[in-house]
Amino acid sequence: MTKYPIHPDFVKYEKMKTPIAPGLLPLMNGIIERGFNKRLPNQGVREIRKRIPGYLHEPVEIIIYEPEEIAAPLPCLIYLHGGAFVLKSAAFHKHLICEYAKHTPCKVVFVDYRLAPKHAFPVGVEDCYAAFNWVHHNAAEIGIDPEKIAVGGDSAGGALAAAVCLMARDRKAPKISFQMLIYPVTDARQITDSIKEFVDTPLWNARQNQKMWQLYLGDQVHRDKAYASPMEATSFDNLPPAYVEVAEFDCLRDEGILFTEALQQSRVAVELNQTRGTIHGFEIAETSEIVKGSLIRRVDALKRAFGD
């Protein structure tokens, strides 16, 4: 009997915790990166790697995933992976990315942004913003419709995606058409009921969340903290429409819901999907019908956003 009534599809992950101890990060990221690179793209999707200028013109790798037999230009989803701001992208992210590319259809630009604690805030989010600007300025070259560029991400990647939308608005950059936030990190203050309740949930919990923020922000006082912690923005006006998905047994659940409400109060159109019986990172169970259902709902949201 599990402590939390999670769905049977996720019970086998009950004892798993995401390792973010600084001393283990180099080893963990080497293992994670090998797993990601070893996994082939899904059938019908090709992978193109490029290096582009990131924050302060340092090189950053992006990977473009595109459906093989559909003519350009296509809409684009810039995808920012989760991993507590400190971990590389897991192999299951590649499966998700390819599903978005194939079934929307669209091109997905995966950003291998630099990680904390070596590259603490704002390096990672500025890398992501630089990637957005690069995609817009090079849209014709890479076969993307510049009027249909969305950003998305899961967990810490959700924080990065929401922050890029804030940055684009504040810096009067080209308009982002949509944001897709999957169980997003949104609030460094860590004051919600779910943060207080879920201190020992599978894969991710409030204790790990506190360590994550320390690694990402350090002890400095940050002038643009809303670009790390989007719930601390002074305004949510004029942000792109959104799809927000949260997991039931997840310390981040309530801050995703509160971010949805903040957008709605600013008259931003938002679809909220509160999945049931789920845990943070539940897509690791790729064959689960719950995962398949969430993927369908996300793709439908992208199709609507892109006008298909």
mmCIF file of C-alpha atoms in Angstrom:
data_model
loop_
_atom_site.group_PDB
_atom_site.id
_atom_site.type_symbol
_atom_site.label_atom_id
_atom_site.label_comp_id
_atom_site.label_asym_id
_atom_site.label_seq_id
_atom_site.Cartn_x
_atom_site.Cartn_y
_atom_site.Cartn_z
ATOM 1 C CA MET A 1 0.000 0.000 0.000
ATOM 2 C CA THR A 2 1.455 3.334 -1.032
ATOM 3 C CA LYS A 3 1.312 6.384 1.236
ATOM 4 C CA TYR A 4 -0.370 8.374 -1.541
ATOM 5 C CA PRO A 5 -3.167 6.916 -3.697
ATOM 6 C CA ILE A 6 -1.197 7.281 -6.902
ATOM 7 C CA HIS A 7 -2.315 5.469 -10.028
ATOM 8 C CA PRO A 8 -0.946 1.906 -10.394
ATOM 9 C CA ASP A 9 0.952 2.957 -13.549
ATOM 10 C CA PHE A 10 3.293 5.025 -11.367
ATOM 11 C CA VAL A 11 3.636 2.858 -8.257
ATOM 12 C CA LYS A 12 6.916 1.335 -9.467
ATOM 13 C CA TYR A 13 8.499 4.790 -9.191
ATOM 14 C CA GLU A 14 7.360 5.185 -5.578
ATOM 15 C CA LYS A 15 10.856 4.874 -4.093
ATOM 16 C CA MET A 16 12.622 6.981 -6.718
ATOM 17 C CA LYS A 17 14.002 10.438 -5.952
ATOM 18 C CA THR A 18 15.644 12.801 -8.433
ATOM 19 C CA PRO A 19 19.327 13.162 -7.418
ATOM 20 C CA ILE A 20 20.485 16.782 -7.251
ATOM 21 C CA ALA A 21 23.378 16.647 -4.790
ATOM 22 C CA PRO A 22 26.076 18.931 -6.282
ATOM 23 C CA GLY A 23 28.829 16.352 -5.942
ATOM 24 C CA LEU A 24 26.844 13.835 -7.982
ATOM 25 C CA LEU A 25 25.758 16.168 -10.768
ATOM 26 C CA PRO A 26 28.721 15.681 -13.167
ATOM 27 C CA LEU A 27 28.352 11.892 -13.006
ATOM 28 C CA MET A 28 24.566 12.003 -13.234
ATOM 29 C CA ASN A 29 24.588 14.390 -16.172
ATOM 30 C CA GLY A 30 27.067 12.245 -18.047
ATOM 31 C CA ILE A 31 24.803 9.227 -17.639
ATOM 32 C CA ILE A 32 21.643 11.183 -18.497
ATOM 33 C CA GLU A 33 23.194 12.775 -21.584
ATOM 34 C CA ARG A 34 24.367 9.403 -22.911
ATOM 35 C CA GLY A 35 20.874 8.006 -22.484
ATOM 36 C CA PHE A 36 19.321 10.948 -24.298
ATOM 37 C CA ASN A 37 21.793 10.799 -27.192
ATOM 38 C CA LYS A 38 21.530 7.019 -27.493
ATOM 39 C CA ARG A 39 17.768 7.140 -27.946
ATOM 40 C CA LEU A 40 16.756 7.518 -31.578
ATOM 41 C CA PRO A 41 14.024 9.942 -32.624
ATOM 42 C CA ASN A 42 10.567 8.419 -33.044
ATOM 43 C CA GLN A 43 9.760 7.021 -36.465
ATOM 44 C CA GLY A 44 8.872 9.759 -38.928
ATOM 45 C CA VAL A 45 10.852 12.469 -37.122
ATOM 46 C CA ARG A 46 14.361 13.691 -37.998
ATOM 47 C CA GLU A 47 16.892 15.346 -35.703
ATOM 48 C CA ILE A 48 19.125 18.272 -36.739
ATOM 49 C CA ARG A 49 21.770 19.666 -34.365
ATOM 50 C CA LYS A 50 23.072 23.224 -34.460
ATOM 51 C CA ARG A 51 25.199 25.473 -32.281
ATOM 52 C CA ILE A 52 23.984 29.018 -31.794
ATOM 53 C CA PRO A 53 25.067 32.026 -29.703
ATOM 54 C CA GLY A 54 23.620 31.886 -26.202
ATOM 55 C CA TYR A 55 23.853 34.342 -23.335
ATOM 56 C CA LEU A 56 26.849 36.676 -23.714
ATOM 57 C CA HIS A 57 27.497 34.961 -27.078
ATOM 58 C CA GLU A 58 28.650 31.694 -25.499
ATOM 59 C CA PRO A 59 27.740 28.707 -27.711
ATOM 60 C CA VAL A 60 24.641 26.667 -26.917
ATOM 61 C CA GLU A 61 23.410 23.573 -28.740
ATOM 62 C CA ILE A 62 19.885 23.317 -30.076
ATOM 63 C CA ILE A 63 18.292 20.261 -31.657
ATOM 64 C CA ILE A 64 15.517 20.668 -34.209
ATOM 65 C CA TYR A 65 12.988 17.834 -34.397
ATOM 66 C CA GLU A 66 10.831 17.924 -37.503
ATOM 67 C CA PRO A 67 8.320 15.604 -39.189
ATOM 68 C CA GLU A 68 10.018 14.024 -42.193
ATOM 69 C CA GLU A 69 7.409 14.344 -44.914
ATOM 70 C CA ILE A 70 5.650 17.669 -44.289
ATOM 71 C CA ALA A 71 6.549 20.764 -46.267
ATOM 72 C CA ALA A 72 7.799 23.898 -44.534
ATOM 73 C CA PRO A 73 7.132 26.410 -43.175
ATOM 74 C CA LEU A 74 5.731 24.866 -40.012
ATOM 75 C CA PRO A 75 4.796 26.247 -36.607
ATOM 76 C CA CYS A 76 7.469 25.921 -33.939
ATOM 77 C CA LEU A 77 7.524 24.880 -30.299
ATOM 78 C CA ILE A 78 10.711 25.902 -28.480
ATOM 79 C CA TYR A 79 11.015 23.252 -25.778
ATOM 80 C CA LEU A 80 12.871 23.760 -22.491
ATOM 81 C CA HIS A 81 13.424 20.556 -20.557
ATOM 82 C CA GLY A 82 12.986 20.023 -16.840
ATOM 83 C CA GLY A 83 15.624 18.814 -14.426
ATOM 84 C CA ALA A 84 15.666 21.220 -11.466
ATOM 85 C CA PHE A 85 17.802 23.703 -13.442
ATOM 86 C CA VAL A 86 20.768 21.378 -12.770
ATOM 87 C CA LEU A 87 20.140 18.179 -14.760
ATOM 88 C CA LYS A 88 20.338 17.344 -18.455
ATOM 89 C CA SER A 89 17.321 16.190 -20.415
ATOM 90 C CA ALA A 90 16.093 12.662 -19.706
ATOM 91 C CA ALA A 91 15.630 10.216 -22.572
ATOM 92 C CA PHE A 92 11.833 10.239 -22.180
ATOM 93 C CA HIS A 93 11.851 13.929 -23.117
ATOM 94 C CA LYS A 94 12.941 12.937 -26.623
ATOM 95 C CA HIS A 95 9.877 10.730 -26.981
ATOM 96 C CA LEU A 96 7.592 13.578 -25.878
ATOM 97 C CA ILE A 97 9.280 16.102 -28.175
ATOM 98 C CA CYS A 98 8.953 13.787 -31.166
ATOM 99 C CA GLU A 99 5.281 13.206 -30.404
ATOM 100 C CA TYR A 100 4.652 16.962 -30.414
ATOM 101 C CA ALA A 101 6.552 17.363 -33.695
ATOM 102 C CA LYS A 102 4.854 14.488 -35.478
ATOM 103 C CA HIS A 103 1.253 14.893 -34.378
ATOM 104 C CA THR A 104 0.795 18.659 -34.223
ATOM 105 C CA PRO A 105 2.644 18.818 -36.729
ATOM 106 C CA CYS A 106 5.321 21.371 -35.950
ATOM 107 C CA LYS A 107 9.052 21.755 -35.558
ATOM 108 C CA VAL A 108 10.336 21.459 -32.020
ATOM 109 C CA VAL A 109 13.501 23.326 -31.115
ATOM 110 C CA PHE A 110 15.056 21.697 -28.073
ATOM 111 C CA VAL A 111 17.430 24.016 -26.181
ATOM 112 C CA ASP A 112 20.402 22.515 -24.317
ATOM 113 C CA TYR A 113 20.704 25.518 -22.002
ATOM 114 C CA ARG A 114 23.530 25.784 -19.473
ATOM 115 C CA LEU A 115 22.918 24.404 -16.003
ATOM 116 C CA ALA A 116 23.278 25.509 -12.400
ATOM 117 C CA PRO A 117 25.094 25.531 -10.069
ATOM 118 C CA LYS A 118 28.045 26.220 -12.391
ATOM 119 C CA HIS A 119 25.841 28.517 -14.450
ATOM 120 C CA ALA A 120 23.385 29.909 -11.923
ATOM 121 C CA PHE A 121 20.520 32.297 -12.690
ATOM 122 C CA PRO A 122 20.236 34.127 -15.052
ATOM 123 C CA VAL A 123 22.497 32.148 -17.428
ATOM 124 C CA GLY A 124 20.067 29.313 -18.209
ATOM 125 C CA VAL A 125 17.029 31.486 -18.819
ATOM 126 C CA GLU A 126 19.071 33.969 -20.858
ATOM 127 C CA ASP A 127 20.288 31.051 -23.013
ATOM 128 C CA CYS A 128 16.640 30.146 -23.601
ATOM 129 C CA TYR A 129 15.722 33.725 -24.469
ATOM 130 C CA ALA A 130 18.693 33.903 -26.871
ATOM 131 C CA ALA A 131 17.429 30.700 -28.516
ATOM 132 C CA PHE A 132 13.975 32.247 -28.973
ATOM 133 C CA ASN A 133 15.507 35.304 -30.637
ATOM 134 C CA TRP A 134 17.694 33.117 -32.857
ATOM 135 C CA VAL A 135 14.714 31.027 -33.971
ATOM 136 C CA HIS A 136 12.714 34.125 -34.854
ATOM 137 C CA HIS A 137 15.538 35.772 -36.786
ATOM 138 C CA ASN A 138 16.368 32.535 -38.634
ATOM 139 C CA ALA A 139 12.802 31.336 -39.178
ATOM 140 C CA ALA A 140 13.010 31.348 -42.975
ATOM 141 C CA GLU A 141 16.275 29.406 -42.988
ATOM 142 C CA ILE A 142 14.968 26.641 -40.732
ATOM 143 C CA GLY A 143 11.472 26.484 -42.245
ATOM 144 C CA ILE A 144 9.448 28.016 -39.419
ATOM 145 C CA ASP A 145 6.451 30.341 -39.578
ATOM 146 C CA PRO A 146 7.632 33.358 -37.512
ATOM 147 C CA GLU A 147 4.035 34.176 -36.540
ATOM 148 C CA LYS A 148 3.573 30.755 -34.922
ATOM 149 C CA ILE A 149 6.381 30.361 -32.391
ATOM 150 C CA ALA A 150 5.414 28.913 -29.010
ATOM 151 C CA VAL A 151 7.476 28.052 -25.956
ATOM 152 C CA GLY A 152 6.963 25.126 -23.629
ATOM 153 C CA GLY A 153 8.621 23.203 -20.872
ATOM 154 C CA ASP A 154 8.142 20.857 -17.963
ATOM 155 C CA SER A 155 8.995 21.453 -14.309
ATOM 156 C CA ALA A 156 12.021 23.794 -14.210
ATOM 157 C CA GLY A 157 11.598 24.055 -17.981
ATOM 158 C CA GLY A 158 8.104 25.386 -17.307
ATOM 159 C CA ALA A 159 9.641 28.173 -15.228
ATOM 160 C CA LEU A 160 12.041 28.915 -18.074
ATOM 161 C CA ALA A 161 9.224 28.966 -20.645
ATOM 162 C CA ALA A 162 7.062 31.279 -18.528
ATOM 163 C CA ALA A 163 10.076 33.514 -17.926
ATOM 164 C CA VAL A 164 10.921 33.740 -21.640
ATOM 165 C CA CYS A 165 7.351 34.957 -22.225
ATOM 166 C CA LEU A 166 7.814 37.635 -19.557
ATOM 167 C CA MET A 167 11.179 38.629 -21.023
ATOM 168 C CA ALA A 168 9.805 38.850 -24.559
ATOM 169 C CA ARG A 169 6.971 41.085 -23.350
ATOM 170 C CA ASP A 170 9.194 43.303 -21.194
ATOM 171 C CA ARG A 171 11.914 43.640 -23.831
ATOM 172 C CA LYS A 172 9.393 44.282 -26.605
ATOM 173 C CA ALA A 173 10.663 41.297 -28.564
ATOM 174 C CA PRO A 174 8.696 39.498 -31.302
ATOM 175 C CA LYS A 175 5.460 38.092 -29.973
ATOM 176 C CA ILE A 176 5.308 34.534 -28.643
ATOM 177 C CA SER A 177 2.080 32.883 -29.764
ATOM 178 C CA PHE A 178 1.537 30.345 -26.959
ATOM 179 C CA GLN A 179 3.038 28.841 -23.800
ATOM 180 C CA MET A 180 2.722 25.193 -22.745
ATOM 181 C CA LEU A 181 3.652 24.633 -19.104
ATOM 182 C CA ILE A 182 3.784 21.078 -17.754
ATOM 183 C CA TYR A 183 3.760 20.807 -13.915
ATOM 184 C CA PRO A 184 5.750 24.045 -13.913
ATOM 185 C CA VAL A 185 8.006 25.508 -11.264
ATOM 186 C CA THR A 186 6.665 29.049 -10.774
ATOM 187 C CA ASP A 187 7.389 30.349 -7.265
ATOM 188 C CA ALA A 188 10.690 30.533 -5.372
ATOM 189 C CA ARG A 189 8.823 31.611 -2.230
ATOM 190 C CA GLN A 190 7.529 28.030 -1.750
ATOM 191 C CA ILE A 191 4.427 29.023 0.220
ATOM 192 C CA THR A 192 1.646 26.848 -1.234
ATOM 193 C CA ASP A 193 -0.325 24.121 0.507
ATOM 194 C CA SER A 194 1.067 21.433 -1.803
ATOM 195 C CA ILE A 195 4.640 22.491 -0.947
ATOM 196 C CA LYS A 196 3.797 22.102 2.731
ATOM 197 C CA GLU A 197 2.036 18.759 2.213
ATOM 198 C CA PHE A 198 4.174 16.837 -0.284
ATOM 199 C CA VAL A 199 7.553 16.518 1.425
ATOM 200 C CA ASP A 200 8.125 12.869 0.486
ATOM 201 C CA THR A 201 6.358 12.247 -2.832
ATOM 202 C CA PRO A 202 7.951 10.064 -5.553
ATOM 203 C CA LEU A 203 10.476 11.530 -8.012
ATOM 204 C CA TRP A 204 10.168 15.065 -6.602
ATOM 205 C CA ASN A 205 9.213 16.639 -3.292
ATOM 206 C CA ALA A 206 9.320 19.875 -1.322
ATOM 207 C CA ARG A 207 12.671 19.106 0.320
ATOM 208 C CA GLN A 208 14.313 18.654 -3.087
ATOM 209 C CA ASN A 209 12.521 21.769 -4.319
ATOM 210 C CA GLN A 210 14.171 23.859 -1.610
ATOM 211 C CA LYS A 211 17.610 22.523 -2.592
ATOM 212 C CA MET A 212 16.865 23.275 -6.242
ATOM 213 C CA TRP A 213 16.210 26.942 -5.544
ATOM 214 C CA GLN A 214 19.396 27.235 -3.512
ATOM 215 C CA LEU A 215 21.437 25.773 -6.390
ATOM 216 C CA TYR A 216 19.732 27.972 -8.973
ATOM 217 C CA LEU A 217 19.617 31.306 -7.141
ATOM 218 C CA GLY A 218 22.414 30.981 -4.587
ATOM 219 C CA ASP A 219 22.581 33.618 -1.874
ATOM 220 C CA GLN A 220 22.425 36.642 -4.155
ATOM 221 C CA VAL A 221 19.601 39.151 -4.343
ATOM 222 C CA HIS A 222 18.415 39.244 -7.948
ATOM 223 C CA ARG A 223 17.014 42.371 -9.561
ATOM 224 C CA ASP A 224 14.921 40.483 -12.125
ATOM 225 C CA LYS A 225 13.804 37.651 -9.858
ATOM 226 C CA ALA A 226 10.515 37.220 -11.734
ATOM 227 C CA TYR A 227 12.551 35.740 -14.593
ATOM 228 C CA ALA A 228 13.460 32.944 -12.173
ATOM 229 C CA SER A 229 10.213 32.902 -10.183
ATOM 230 C CA PRO A 230 7.389 33.915 -12.568
ATOM 231 C CA MET A 231 4.717 34.171 -9.837
ATOM 232 C CA GLU A 232 6.671 37.161 -8.512
ATOM 233 C CA ALA A 233 6.063 39.177 -11.686
ATOM 234 C CA THR A 234 4.433 42.554 -11.069
ATOM 235 C CA SER A 235 2.053 42.055 -14.003
ATOM 236 C CA PHE A 236 0.671 39.160 -16.020
ATOM 237 C CA ASP A 237 -0.881 41.378 -18.668
ATOM 238 C CA ASN A 238 -0.214 40.845 -22.375
ATOM 239 C CA LEU A 239 1.258 37.365 -22.011
ATOM 240 C CA PRO A 240 0.589 34.563 -24.518
ATOM 241 C CA PRO A 241 -2.347 32.198 -24.082
ATOM 242 C CA ALA A 242 -1.401 29.086 -22.157
ATOM 243 C CA TYR A 243 -1.945 25.409 -21.510
ATOM 244 C CA VAL A 244 -1.010 24.471 -17.935
ATOM 245 C CA GLU A 245 -0.924 20.892 -16.690
ATOM 246 C CA VAL A 246 -0.390 19.831 -13.079
ATOM 247 C CA ALA A 247 0.053 16.491 -11.319
ATOM 248 C CA GLU A 248 -2.100 15.561 -8.325
ATOM 249 C CA PHE A 249 0.612 14.310 -5.942
ATOM 250 C CA ASP A 250 3.238 16.948 -6.676
ATOM 251 C CA CYS A 251 4.597 19.685 -4.437
ATOM 252 C CA LEU A 252 4.443 22.017 -7.467
ATOM 253 C CA ARG A 253 0.739 21.406 -8.091
ATOM 254 C CA ASP A 254 -0.650 24.499 -6.378
ATOM 255 C CA GLU A 255 1.842 26.960 -7.819
ATOM 256 C CA GLY A 256 0.868 25.781 -11.302
ATOM 257 C CA ILE A 257 -2.792 26.362 -10.451
ATOM 258 C CA LEU A 258 -2.042 29.783 -8.940
ATOM 259 C CA PHE A 259 -0.072 30.776 -12.019
ATOM 260 C CA THR A 260 -3.085 29.789 -14.137
ATOM 261 C CA GLU A 261 -5.311 31.977 -11.978
ATOM 262 C CA ALA A 262 -2.893 34.911 -12.216
ATOM 263 C CA LEU A 263 -2.984 34.688 -16.007
ATOM 264 C CA GLN A 264 -6.780 34.429 -16.026
ATOM 265 C CA GLN A 265 -7.093 37.494 -13.801
ATOM 266 C CA SER A 266 -5.128 39.378 -16.476
ATOM 267 C CA ARG A 267 -7.562 38.083 -19.124
ATOM 268 C CA VAL A 268 -5.056 35.675 -20.630
ATOM 269 C CA ALA A 269 -6.753 32.584 -22.103
ATOM 270 C CA VAL A 270 -5.628 29.464 -20.213
ATOM 271 C CA GLU A 271 -6.548 25.794 -20.327
ATOM 272 C CA LEU A 272 -5.787 24.017 -17.032
ATOM 273 C CA ASN A 273 -5.484 20.218 -16.987
ATOM 274 C CA GLN A 274 -5.382 18.794 -13.454
ATOM 275 C CA THR A 275 -4.305 15.193 -13.982
ATOM 276 C CA ARG A 276 -5.385 12.634 -11.388
ATOM 277 C CA GLY A 277 -3.403 9.918 -9.659
ATOM 278 C CA THR A 278 -0.224 11.393 -11.111
ATOM 279 C CA ILE A 279 3.195 12.301 -9.743
ATOM 280 C CA HIS A 280 5.780 14.803 -10.882
ATOM 281 C CA GLY A 281 7.492 13.533 -14.032
ATOM 282 C CA PHE A 282 4.795 10.923 -14.611
ATOM 283 C CA GLU A 283 5.562 10.709 -18.369
ATOM 284 C CA ILE A 284 8.488 8.468 -17.462
ATOM 285 C CA ALA A 285 5.817 5.725 -17.668
ATOM 286 C CA GLU A 286 5.562 6.121 -21.447
ATOM 287 C CA THR A 287 3.059 3.305 -22.031
ATOM 288 C CA SER A 288 0.557 4.564 -19.429
ATOM 289 C CA GLU A 289 -2.865 5.468 -20.806
ATOM 290 C CA ILE A 290 -2.787 8.550 -18.570
ATOM 291 C CA VAL A 291 0.435 9.666 -20.257
ATOM 292 C CA LYS A 292 -1.022 8.979 -23.696
ATOM 293 C CA GLY A 293 -4.126 10.970 -22.798
ATOM 294 C CA SER A 294 -2.070 13.927 -21.605
ATOM 295 C CA LEU A 295 -0.034 13.854 -24.817
ATOM 296 C CA ILE A 296 -3.217 13.984 -26.892
ATOM 297 C CA ARG A 297 -4.508 16.928 -24.868
ATOM 298 C CA ARG A 298 -1.200 18.818 -25.222
ATOM 299 C CA VAL A 299 -1.082 18.233 -28.978
ATOM 300 C CA ASP A 300 -4.690 19.411 -29.293
ATOM 301 C CA ALA A 301 -3.781 22.587 -27.383
ATOM 302 C CA LEU A 302 -0.837 23.190 -29.752
ATOM 303 C CA LYS A 303 -3.040 22.616 -32.811
ATOM 304 C CA ARG A 304 -5.566 25.171 -31.553
ATOM 305 C CA ALA A 305 -2.829 27.653 -30.728
ATOM 306 C CA PHE A 306 -1.316 27.325 -34.179
ATOM 307 C CA GLY A 307 -4.707 27.616 -35.854
ATOM 308 C CA ASP A 308 -4.861 24.087 -37.248
#
